[in-house]
mmCIF file with all atom_site columns, C-alpha atoms in Angstrom:
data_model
loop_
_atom_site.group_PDB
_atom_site.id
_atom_site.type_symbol
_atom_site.label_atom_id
_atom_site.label_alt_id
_atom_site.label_comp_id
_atom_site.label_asym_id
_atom_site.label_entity_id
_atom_site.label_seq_id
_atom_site.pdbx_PDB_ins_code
_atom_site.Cartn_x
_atom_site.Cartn_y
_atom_site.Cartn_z
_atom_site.occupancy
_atom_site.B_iso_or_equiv
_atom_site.pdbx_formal_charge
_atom_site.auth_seq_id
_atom_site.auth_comp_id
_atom_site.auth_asym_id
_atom_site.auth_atom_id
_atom_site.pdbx_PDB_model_num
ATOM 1   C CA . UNK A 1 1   ? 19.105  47.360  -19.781 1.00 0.00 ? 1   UNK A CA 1
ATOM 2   C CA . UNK A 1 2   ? 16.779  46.030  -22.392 1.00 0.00 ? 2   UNK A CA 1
ATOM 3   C CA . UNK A 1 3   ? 15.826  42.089  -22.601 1.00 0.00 ? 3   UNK A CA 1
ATOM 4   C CA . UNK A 1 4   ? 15.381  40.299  -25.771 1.00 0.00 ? 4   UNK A CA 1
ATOM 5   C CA . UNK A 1 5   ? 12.211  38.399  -26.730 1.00 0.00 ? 5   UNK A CA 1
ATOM 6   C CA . UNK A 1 6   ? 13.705  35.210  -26.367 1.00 0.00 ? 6   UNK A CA 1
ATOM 7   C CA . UNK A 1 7   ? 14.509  36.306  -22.766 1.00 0.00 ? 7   UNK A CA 1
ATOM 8   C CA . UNK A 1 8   ? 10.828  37.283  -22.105 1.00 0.00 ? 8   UNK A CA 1
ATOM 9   C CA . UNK A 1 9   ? 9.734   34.503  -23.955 1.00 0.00 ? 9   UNK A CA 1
ATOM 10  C CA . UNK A 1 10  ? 11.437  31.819  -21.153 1.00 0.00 ? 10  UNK A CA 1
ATOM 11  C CA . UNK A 1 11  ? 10.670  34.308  -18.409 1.00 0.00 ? 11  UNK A CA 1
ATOM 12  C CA . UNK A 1 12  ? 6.778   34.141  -19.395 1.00 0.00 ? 12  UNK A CA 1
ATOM 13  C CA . UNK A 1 13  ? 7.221   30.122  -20.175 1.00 0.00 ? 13  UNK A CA 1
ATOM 14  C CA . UNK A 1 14  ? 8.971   29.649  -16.966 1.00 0.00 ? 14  UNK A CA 1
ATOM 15  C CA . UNK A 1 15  ? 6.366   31.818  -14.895 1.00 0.00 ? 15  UNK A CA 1
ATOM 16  C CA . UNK A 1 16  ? 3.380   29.846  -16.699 1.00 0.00 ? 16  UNK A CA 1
ATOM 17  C CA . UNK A 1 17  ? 5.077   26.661  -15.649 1.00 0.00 ? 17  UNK A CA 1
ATOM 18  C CA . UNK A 1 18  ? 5.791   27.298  -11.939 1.00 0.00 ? 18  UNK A CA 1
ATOM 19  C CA . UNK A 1 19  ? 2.273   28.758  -11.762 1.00 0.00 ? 19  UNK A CA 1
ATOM 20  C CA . UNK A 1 20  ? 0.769   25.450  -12.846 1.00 0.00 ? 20  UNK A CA 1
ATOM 21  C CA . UNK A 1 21  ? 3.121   23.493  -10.773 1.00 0.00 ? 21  UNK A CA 1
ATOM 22  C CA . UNK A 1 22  ? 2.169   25.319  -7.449  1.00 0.00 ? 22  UNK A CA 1
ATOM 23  C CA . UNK A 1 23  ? -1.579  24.817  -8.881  1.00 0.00 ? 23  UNK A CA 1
ATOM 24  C CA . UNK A 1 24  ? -0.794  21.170  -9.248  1.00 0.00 ? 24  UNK A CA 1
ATOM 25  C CA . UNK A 1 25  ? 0.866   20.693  -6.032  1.00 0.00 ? 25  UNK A CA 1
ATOM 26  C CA . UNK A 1 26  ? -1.764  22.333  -3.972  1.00 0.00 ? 26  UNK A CA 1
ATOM 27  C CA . UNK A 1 27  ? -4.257  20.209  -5.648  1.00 0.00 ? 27  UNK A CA 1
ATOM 28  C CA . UNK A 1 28  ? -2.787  16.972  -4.818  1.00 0.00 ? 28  UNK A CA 1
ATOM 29  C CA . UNK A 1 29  ? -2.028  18.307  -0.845  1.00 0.00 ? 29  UNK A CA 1
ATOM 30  C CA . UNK A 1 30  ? -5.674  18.886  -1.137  1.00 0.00 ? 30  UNK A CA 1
ATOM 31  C CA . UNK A 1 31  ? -6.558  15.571  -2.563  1.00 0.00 ? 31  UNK A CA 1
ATOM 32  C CA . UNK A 1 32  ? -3.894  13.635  0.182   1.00 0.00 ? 32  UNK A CA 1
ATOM 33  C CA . UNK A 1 33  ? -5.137  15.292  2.736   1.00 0.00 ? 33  UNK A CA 1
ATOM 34  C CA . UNK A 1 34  ? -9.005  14.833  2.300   1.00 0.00 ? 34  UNK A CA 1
ATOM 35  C CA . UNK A 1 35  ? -7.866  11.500  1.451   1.00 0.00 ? 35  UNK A CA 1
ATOM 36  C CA . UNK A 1 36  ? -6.143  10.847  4.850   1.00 0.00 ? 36  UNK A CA 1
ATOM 37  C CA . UNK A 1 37  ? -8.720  11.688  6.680   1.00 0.00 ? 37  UNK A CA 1
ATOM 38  C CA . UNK A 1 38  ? -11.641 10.268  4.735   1.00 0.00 ? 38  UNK A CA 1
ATOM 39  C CA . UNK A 1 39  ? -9.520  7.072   5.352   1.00 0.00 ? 39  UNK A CA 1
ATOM 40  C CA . UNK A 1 40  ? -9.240  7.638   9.192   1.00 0.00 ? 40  UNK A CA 1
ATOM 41  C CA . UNK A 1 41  ? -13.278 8.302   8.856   1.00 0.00 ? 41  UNK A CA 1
ATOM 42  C CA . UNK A 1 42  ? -13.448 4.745   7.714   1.00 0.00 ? 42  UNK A CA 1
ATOM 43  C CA . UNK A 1 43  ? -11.084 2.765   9.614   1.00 0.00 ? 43  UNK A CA 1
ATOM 44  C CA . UNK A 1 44  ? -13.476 4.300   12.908  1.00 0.00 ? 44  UNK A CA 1
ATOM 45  C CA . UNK A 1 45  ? -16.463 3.114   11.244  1.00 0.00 ? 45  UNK A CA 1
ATOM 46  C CA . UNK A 1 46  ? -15.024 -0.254  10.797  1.00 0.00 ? 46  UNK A CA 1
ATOM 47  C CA . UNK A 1 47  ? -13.511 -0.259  14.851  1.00 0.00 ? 47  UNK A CA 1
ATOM 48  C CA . UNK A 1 48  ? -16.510 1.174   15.940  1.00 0.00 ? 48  UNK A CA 1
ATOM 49  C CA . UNK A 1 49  ? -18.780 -1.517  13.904  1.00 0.00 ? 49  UNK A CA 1
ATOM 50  C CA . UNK A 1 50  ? -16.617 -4.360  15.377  1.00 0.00 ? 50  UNK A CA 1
ATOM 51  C CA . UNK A 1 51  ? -16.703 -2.950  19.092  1.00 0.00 ? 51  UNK A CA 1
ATOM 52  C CA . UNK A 1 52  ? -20.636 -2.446  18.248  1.00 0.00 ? 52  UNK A CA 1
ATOM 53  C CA . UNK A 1 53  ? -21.089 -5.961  17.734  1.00 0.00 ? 53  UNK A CA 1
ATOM 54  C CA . UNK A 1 54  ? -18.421 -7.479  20.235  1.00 0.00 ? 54  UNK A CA 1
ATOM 55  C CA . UNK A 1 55  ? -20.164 -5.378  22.837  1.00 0.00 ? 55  UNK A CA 1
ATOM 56  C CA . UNK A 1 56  ? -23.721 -6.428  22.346  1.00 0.00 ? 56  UNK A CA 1
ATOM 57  C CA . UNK A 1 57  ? -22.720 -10.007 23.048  1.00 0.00 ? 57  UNK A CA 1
ATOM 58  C CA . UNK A 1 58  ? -20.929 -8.830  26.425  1.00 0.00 ? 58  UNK A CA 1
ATOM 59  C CA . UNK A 1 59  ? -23.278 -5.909  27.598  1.00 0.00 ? 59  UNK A CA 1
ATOM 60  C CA . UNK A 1 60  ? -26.132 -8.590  27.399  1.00 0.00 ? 60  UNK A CA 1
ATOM 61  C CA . UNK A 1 61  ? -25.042 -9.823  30.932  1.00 0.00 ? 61  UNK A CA 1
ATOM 62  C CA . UNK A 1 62  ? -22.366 -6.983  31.723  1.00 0.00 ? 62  UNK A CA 1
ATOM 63  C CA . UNK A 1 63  ? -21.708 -8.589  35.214  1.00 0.00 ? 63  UNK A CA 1
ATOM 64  C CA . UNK A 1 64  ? -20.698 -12.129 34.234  1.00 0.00 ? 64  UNK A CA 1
ATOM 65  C CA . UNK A 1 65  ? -18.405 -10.716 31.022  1.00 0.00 ? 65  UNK A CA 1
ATOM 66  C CA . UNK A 1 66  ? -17.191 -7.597  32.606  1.00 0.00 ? 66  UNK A CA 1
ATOM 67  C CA . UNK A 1 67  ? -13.311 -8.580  32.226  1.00 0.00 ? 67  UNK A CA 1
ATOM 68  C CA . UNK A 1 68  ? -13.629 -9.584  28.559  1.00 0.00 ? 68  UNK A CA 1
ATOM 69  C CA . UNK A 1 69  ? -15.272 -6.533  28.001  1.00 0.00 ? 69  UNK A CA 1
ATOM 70  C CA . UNK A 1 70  ? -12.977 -4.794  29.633  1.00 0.00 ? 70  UNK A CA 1
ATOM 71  C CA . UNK A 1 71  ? -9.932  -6.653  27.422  1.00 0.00 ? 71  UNK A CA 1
ATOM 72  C CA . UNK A 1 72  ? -11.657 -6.088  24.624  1.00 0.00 ? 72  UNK A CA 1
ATOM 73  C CA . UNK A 1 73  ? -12.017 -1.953  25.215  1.00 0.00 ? 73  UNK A CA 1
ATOM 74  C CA . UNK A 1 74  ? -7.878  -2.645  26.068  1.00 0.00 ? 74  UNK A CA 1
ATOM 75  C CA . UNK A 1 75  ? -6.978  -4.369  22.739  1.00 0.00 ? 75  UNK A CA 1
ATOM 76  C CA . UNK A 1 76  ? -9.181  -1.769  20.826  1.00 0.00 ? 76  UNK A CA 1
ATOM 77  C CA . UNK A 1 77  ? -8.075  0.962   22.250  1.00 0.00 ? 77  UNK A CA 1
ATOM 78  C CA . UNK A 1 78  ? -3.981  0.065   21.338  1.00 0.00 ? 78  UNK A CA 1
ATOM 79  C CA . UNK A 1 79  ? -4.807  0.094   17.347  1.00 0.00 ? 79  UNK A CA 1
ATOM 80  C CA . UNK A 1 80  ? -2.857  2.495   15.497  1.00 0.00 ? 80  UNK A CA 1
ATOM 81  C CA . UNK A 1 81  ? -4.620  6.306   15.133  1.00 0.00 ? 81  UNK A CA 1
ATOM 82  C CA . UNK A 1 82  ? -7.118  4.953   18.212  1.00 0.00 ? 82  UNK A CA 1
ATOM 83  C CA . UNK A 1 83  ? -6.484  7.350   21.315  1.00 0.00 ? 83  UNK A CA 1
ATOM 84  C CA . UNK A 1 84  ? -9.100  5.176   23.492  1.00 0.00 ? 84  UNK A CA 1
ATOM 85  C CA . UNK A 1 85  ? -11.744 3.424   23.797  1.00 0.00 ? 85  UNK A CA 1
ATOM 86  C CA . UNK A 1 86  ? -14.896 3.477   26.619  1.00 0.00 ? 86  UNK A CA 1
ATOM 87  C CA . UNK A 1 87  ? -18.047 1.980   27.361  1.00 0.00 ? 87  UNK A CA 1
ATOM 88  C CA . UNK A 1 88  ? -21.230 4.037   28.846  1.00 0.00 ? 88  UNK A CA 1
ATOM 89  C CA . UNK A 1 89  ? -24.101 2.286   30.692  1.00 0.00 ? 89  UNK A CA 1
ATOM 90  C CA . UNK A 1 90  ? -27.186 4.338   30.601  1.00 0.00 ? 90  UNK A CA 1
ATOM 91  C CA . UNK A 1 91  ? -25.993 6.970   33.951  1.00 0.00 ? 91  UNK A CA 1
ATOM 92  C CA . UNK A 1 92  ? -23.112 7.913   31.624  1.00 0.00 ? 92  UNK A CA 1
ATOM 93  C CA . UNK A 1 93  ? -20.737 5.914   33.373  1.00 0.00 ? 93  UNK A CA 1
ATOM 94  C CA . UNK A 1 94  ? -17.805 4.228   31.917  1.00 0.00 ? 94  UNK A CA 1
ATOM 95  C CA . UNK A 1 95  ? -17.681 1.196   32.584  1.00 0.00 ? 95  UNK A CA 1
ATOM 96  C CA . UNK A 1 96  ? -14.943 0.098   30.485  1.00 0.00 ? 96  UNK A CA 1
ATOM 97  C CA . UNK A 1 97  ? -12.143 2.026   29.183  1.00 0.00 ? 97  UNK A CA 1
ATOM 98  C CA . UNK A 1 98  ? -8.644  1.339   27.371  1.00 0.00 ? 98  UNK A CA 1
ATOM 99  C CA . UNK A 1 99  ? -7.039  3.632   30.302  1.00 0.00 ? 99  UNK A CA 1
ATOM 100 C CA . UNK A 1 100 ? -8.269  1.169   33.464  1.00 0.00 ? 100 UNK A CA 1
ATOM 101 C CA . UNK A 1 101 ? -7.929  4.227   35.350  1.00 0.00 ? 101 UNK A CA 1
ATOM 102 C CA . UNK A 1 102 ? -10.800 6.167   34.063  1.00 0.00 ? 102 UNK A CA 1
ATOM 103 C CA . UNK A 1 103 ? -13.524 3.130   34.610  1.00 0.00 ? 103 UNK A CA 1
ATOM 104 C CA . UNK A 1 104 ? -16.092 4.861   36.869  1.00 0.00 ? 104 UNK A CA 1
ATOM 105 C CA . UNK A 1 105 ? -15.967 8.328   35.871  1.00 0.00 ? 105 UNK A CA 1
ATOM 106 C CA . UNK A 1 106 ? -17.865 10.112  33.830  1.00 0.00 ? 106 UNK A CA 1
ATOM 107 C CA . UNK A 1 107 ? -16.919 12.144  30.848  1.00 0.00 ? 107 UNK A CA 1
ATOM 108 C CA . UNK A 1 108 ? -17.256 15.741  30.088  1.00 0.00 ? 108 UNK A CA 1
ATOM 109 C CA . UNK A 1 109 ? -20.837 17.506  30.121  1.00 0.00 ? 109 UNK A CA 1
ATOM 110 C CA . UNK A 1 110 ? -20.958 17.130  26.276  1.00 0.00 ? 110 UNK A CA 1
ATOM 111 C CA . UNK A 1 111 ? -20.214 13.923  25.836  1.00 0.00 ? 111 UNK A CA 1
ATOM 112 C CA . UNK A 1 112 ? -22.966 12.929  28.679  1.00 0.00 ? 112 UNK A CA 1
ATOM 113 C CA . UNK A 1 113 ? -25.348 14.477  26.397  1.00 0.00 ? 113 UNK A CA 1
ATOM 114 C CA . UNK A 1 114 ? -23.944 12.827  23.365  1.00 0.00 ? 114 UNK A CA 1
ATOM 115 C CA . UNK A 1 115 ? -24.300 9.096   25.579  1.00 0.00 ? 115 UNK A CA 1
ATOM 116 C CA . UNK A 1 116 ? -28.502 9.850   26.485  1.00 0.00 ? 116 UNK A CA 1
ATOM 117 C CA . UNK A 1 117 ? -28.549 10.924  23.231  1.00 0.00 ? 117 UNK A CA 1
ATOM 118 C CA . UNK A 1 118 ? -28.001 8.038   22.385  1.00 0.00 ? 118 UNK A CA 1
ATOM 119 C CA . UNK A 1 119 ? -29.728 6.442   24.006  1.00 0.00 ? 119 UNK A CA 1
ATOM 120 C CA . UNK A 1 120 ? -32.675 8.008   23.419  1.00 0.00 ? 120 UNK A CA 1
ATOM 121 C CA . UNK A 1 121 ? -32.817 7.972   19.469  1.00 0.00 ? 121 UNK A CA 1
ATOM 122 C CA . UNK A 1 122 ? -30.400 4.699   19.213  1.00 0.00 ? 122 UNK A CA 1
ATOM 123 C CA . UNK A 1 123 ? -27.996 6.480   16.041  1.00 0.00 ? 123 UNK A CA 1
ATOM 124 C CA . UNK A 1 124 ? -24.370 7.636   16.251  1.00 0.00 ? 124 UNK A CA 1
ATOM 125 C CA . UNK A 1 125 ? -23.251 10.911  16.916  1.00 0.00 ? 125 UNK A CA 1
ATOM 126 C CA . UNK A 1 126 ? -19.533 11.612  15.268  1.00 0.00 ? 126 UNK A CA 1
ATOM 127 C CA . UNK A 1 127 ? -17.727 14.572  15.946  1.00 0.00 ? 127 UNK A CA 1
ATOM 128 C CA . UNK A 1 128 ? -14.526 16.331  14.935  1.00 0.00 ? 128 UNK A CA 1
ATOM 129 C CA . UNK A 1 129 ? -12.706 18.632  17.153  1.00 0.00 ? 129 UNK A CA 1
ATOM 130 C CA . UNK A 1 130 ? -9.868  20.032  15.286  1.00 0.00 ? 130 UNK A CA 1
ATOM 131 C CA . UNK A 1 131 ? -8.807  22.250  18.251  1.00 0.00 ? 131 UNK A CA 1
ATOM 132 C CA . UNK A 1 132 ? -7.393  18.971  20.029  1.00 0.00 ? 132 UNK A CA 1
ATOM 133 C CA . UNK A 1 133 ? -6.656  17.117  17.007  1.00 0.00 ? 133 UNK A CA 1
ATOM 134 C CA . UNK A 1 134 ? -9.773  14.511  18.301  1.00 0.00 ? 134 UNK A CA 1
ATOM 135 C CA . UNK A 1 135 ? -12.135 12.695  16.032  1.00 0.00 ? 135 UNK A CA 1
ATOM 136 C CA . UNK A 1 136 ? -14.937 11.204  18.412  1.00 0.00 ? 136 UNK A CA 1
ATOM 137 C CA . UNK A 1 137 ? -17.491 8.327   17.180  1.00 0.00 ? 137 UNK A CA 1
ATOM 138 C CA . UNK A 1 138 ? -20.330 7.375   19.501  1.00 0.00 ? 138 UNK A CA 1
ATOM 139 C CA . UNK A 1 139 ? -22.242 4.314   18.551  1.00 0.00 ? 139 UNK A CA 1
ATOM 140 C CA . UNK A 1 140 ? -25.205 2.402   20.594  1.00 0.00 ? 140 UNK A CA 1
ATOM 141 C CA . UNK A 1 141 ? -25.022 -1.158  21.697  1.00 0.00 ? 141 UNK A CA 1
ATOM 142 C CA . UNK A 1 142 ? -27.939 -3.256  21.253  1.00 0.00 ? 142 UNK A CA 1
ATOM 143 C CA . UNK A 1 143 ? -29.243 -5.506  23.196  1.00 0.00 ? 143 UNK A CA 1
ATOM 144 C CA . UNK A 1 144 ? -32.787 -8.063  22.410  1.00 0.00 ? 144 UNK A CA 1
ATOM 145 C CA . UNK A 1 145 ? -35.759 -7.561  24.124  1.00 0.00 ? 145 UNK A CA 1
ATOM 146 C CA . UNK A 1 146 ? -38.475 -10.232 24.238  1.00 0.00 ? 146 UNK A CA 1
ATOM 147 C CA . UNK A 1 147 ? -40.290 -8.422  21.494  1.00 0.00 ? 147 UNK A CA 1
ATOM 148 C CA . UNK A 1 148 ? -36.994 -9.037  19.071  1.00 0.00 ? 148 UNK A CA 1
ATOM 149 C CA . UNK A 1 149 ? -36.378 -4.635  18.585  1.00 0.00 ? 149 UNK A CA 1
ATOM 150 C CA . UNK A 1 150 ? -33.658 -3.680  19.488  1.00 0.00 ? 150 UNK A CA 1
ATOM 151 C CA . UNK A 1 151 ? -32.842 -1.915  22.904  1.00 0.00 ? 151 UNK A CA 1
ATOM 152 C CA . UNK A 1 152 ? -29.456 0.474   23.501  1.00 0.00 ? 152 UNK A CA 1
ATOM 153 C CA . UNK A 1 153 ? -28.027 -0.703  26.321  1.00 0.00 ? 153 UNK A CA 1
ATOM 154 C CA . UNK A 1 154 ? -24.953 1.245   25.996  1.00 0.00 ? 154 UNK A CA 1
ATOM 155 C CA . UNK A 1 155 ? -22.968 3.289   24.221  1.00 0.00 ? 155 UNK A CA 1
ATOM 156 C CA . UNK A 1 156 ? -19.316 2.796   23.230  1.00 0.00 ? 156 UNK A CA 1
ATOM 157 C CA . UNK A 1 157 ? -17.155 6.224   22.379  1.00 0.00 ? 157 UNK A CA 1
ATOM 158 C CA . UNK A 1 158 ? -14.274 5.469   20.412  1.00 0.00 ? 158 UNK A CA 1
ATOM 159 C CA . UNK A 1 159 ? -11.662 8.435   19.700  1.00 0.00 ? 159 UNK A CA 1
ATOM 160 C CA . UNK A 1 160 ? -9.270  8.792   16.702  1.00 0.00 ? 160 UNK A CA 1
ATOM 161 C CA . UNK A 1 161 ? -6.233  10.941  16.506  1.00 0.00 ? 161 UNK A CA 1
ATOM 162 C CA . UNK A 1 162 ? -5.902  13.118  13.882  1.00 0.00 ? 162 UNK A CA 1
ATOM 163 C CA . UNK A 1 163 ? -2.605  14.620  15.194  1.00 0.00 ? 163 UNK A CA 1
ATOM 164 C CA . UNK A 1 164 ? -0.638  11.849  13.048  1.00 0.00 ? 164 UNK A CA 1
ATOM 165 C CA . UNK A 1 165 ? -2.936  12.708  10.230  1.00 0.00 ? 165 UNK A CA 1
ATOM 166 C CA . UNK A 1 166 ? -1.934  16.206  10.446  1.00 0.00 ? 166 UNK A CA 1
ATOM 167 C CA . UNK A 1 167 ? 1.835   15.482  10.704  1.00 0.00 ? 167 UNK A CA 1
ATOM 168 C CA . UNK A 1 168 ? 1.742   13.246  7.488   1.00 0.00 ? 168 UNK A CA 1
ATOM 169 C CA . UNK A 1 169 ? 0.138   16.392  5.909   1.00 0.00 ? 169 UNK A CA 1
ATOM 170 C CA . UNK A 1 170 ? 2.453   18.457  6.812   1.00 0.00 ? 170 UNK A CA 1
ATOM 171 C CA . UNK A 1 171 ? 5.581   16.496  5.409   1.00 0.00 ? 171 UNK A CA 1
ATOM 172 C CA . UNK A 1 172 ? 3.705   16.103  2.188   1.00 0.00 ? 172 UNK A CA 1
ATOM 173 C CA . UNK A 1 173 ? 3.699   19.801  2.526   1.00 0.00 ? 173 UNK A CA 1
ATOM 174 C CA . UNK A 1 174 ? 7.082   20.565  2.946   1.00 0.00 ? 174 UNK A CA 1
ATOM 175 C CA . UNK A 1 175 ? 8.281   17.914  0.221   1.00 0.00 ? 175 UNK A CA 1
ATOM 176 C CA . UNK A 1 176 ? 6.051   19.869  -2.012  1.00 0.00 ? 176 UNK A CA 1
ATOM 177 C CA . UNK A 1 177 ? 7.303   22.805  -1.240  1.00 0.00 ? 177 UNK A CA 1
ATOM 178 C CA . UNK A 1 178 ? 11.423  21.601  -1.251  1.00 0.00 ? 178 UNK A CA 1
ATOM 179 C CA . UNK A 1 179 ? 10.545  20.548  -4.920  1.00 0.00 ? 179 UNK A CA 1
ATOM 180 C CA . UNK A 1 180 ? 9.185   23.659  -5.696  1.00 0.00 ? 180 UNK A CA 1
ATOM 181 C CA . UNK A 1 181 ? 12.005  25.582  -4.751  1.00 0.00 ? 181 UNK A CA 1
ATOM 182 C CA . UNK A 1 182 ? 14.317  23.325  -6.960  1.00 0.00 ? 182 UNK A CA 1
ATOM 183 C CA . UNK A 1 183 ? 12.440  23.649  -9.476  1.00 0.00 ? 183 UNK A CA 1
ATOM 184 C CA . UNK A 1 184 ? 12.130  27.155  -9.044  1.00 0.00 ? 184 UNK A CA 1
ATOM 185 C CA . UNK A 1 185 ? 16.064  27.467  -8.818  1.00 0.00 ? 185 UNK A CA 1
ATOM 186 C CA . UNK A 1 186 ? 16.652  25.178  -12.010 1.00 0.00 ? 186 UNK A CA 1
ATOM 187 C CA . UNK A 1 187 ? 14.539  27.544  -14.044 1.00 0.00 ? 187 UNK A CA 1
ATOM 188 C CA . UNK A 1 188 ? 16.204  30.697  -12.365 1.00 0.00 ? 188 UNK A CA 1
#
């Protein structure tokens, strides 16, 4: 059975055309998805700049502020896309947490090293485990010392789900895809 031109003509045009849309489509999934995340990179930097500063204020005399530090790590650590929230004194110990539970533990051997890192140097440490679904951001608390430099005198970890990030990545996805396949069929 031989086809006509016009017949390879819309086969070629219809080809070229589903090509670019499934080049178009997986551009934009791209795009959305770098874009959901770089967004969940931000709104830690802003929760982890606000528990920075909140915490400085309480850490100062941990003893007398200890509950509103502790409400604070609470109220934190119930945002939307935060998993929790803890405070580290200098041993590694948490000394707040948004699970009361977990205040007075300590947290896995990496994450020790991450806290008298810390401590040490005085910058953030962020890190993205993809495996769990887990962004982690580590930032010190200051305190004053007579001199006016700054002093960490804690460290606050603050942990970010990227599960929901993945999900809305995924439906994106699979609209993408259910259009595709319509338009796929109307061109059939």
């Amino acid at each position: 059975m031989r086809i006509n031109i016009s017949s390879k003509i819309i086969i070629a045009v219809s080809i070229i055309v589903v090509s670019v849309l499934l080049i178009g489509f997986y551009v934009i999934i791209s795009e959305e998805s770098d874009d959901l995340f770089n967004e969940m990179r931000r709104n830690a930097n802003i929760v982890s700049r606000v528990i920075q500063e909140s915490t400085s204020e309480y850490m100062g005399d941990v003893l007398d502020d200890m509950n509103h530090l502790q409400t604070l790590t609470e109220h934190l650590g119930s945002l939307e896309g935060v998993e929790w929230v803890e405070v580290f004194d200098r041993d590694a110990t948490i000394i707040a947490h948004s699970q009361k539970k977990r205040i007075g533990s300590k947290p896995l051997e990496i994450h020790q090293a991450y806290v008298h890192k810390i401590f040490e140097t005085g910058k953030p440490i962020e890190e993205e485990d993809k495996q769990s679904g887990k962004y982690n951001k580590f930032v010190p608390v200051y305190g004053i010392s007579t001199e006016e430099e700054k002093i960490v005198i804690g460290v606050v970890e603050l942990v970010m789900d990227m599960e929901s990030l993945s999900k809305k990545v995924a439906e994106l996805r699979l609209q993408m895809v259910l259009i595709m396949v319509a338009l796929i069929a109307s061109i059939l």
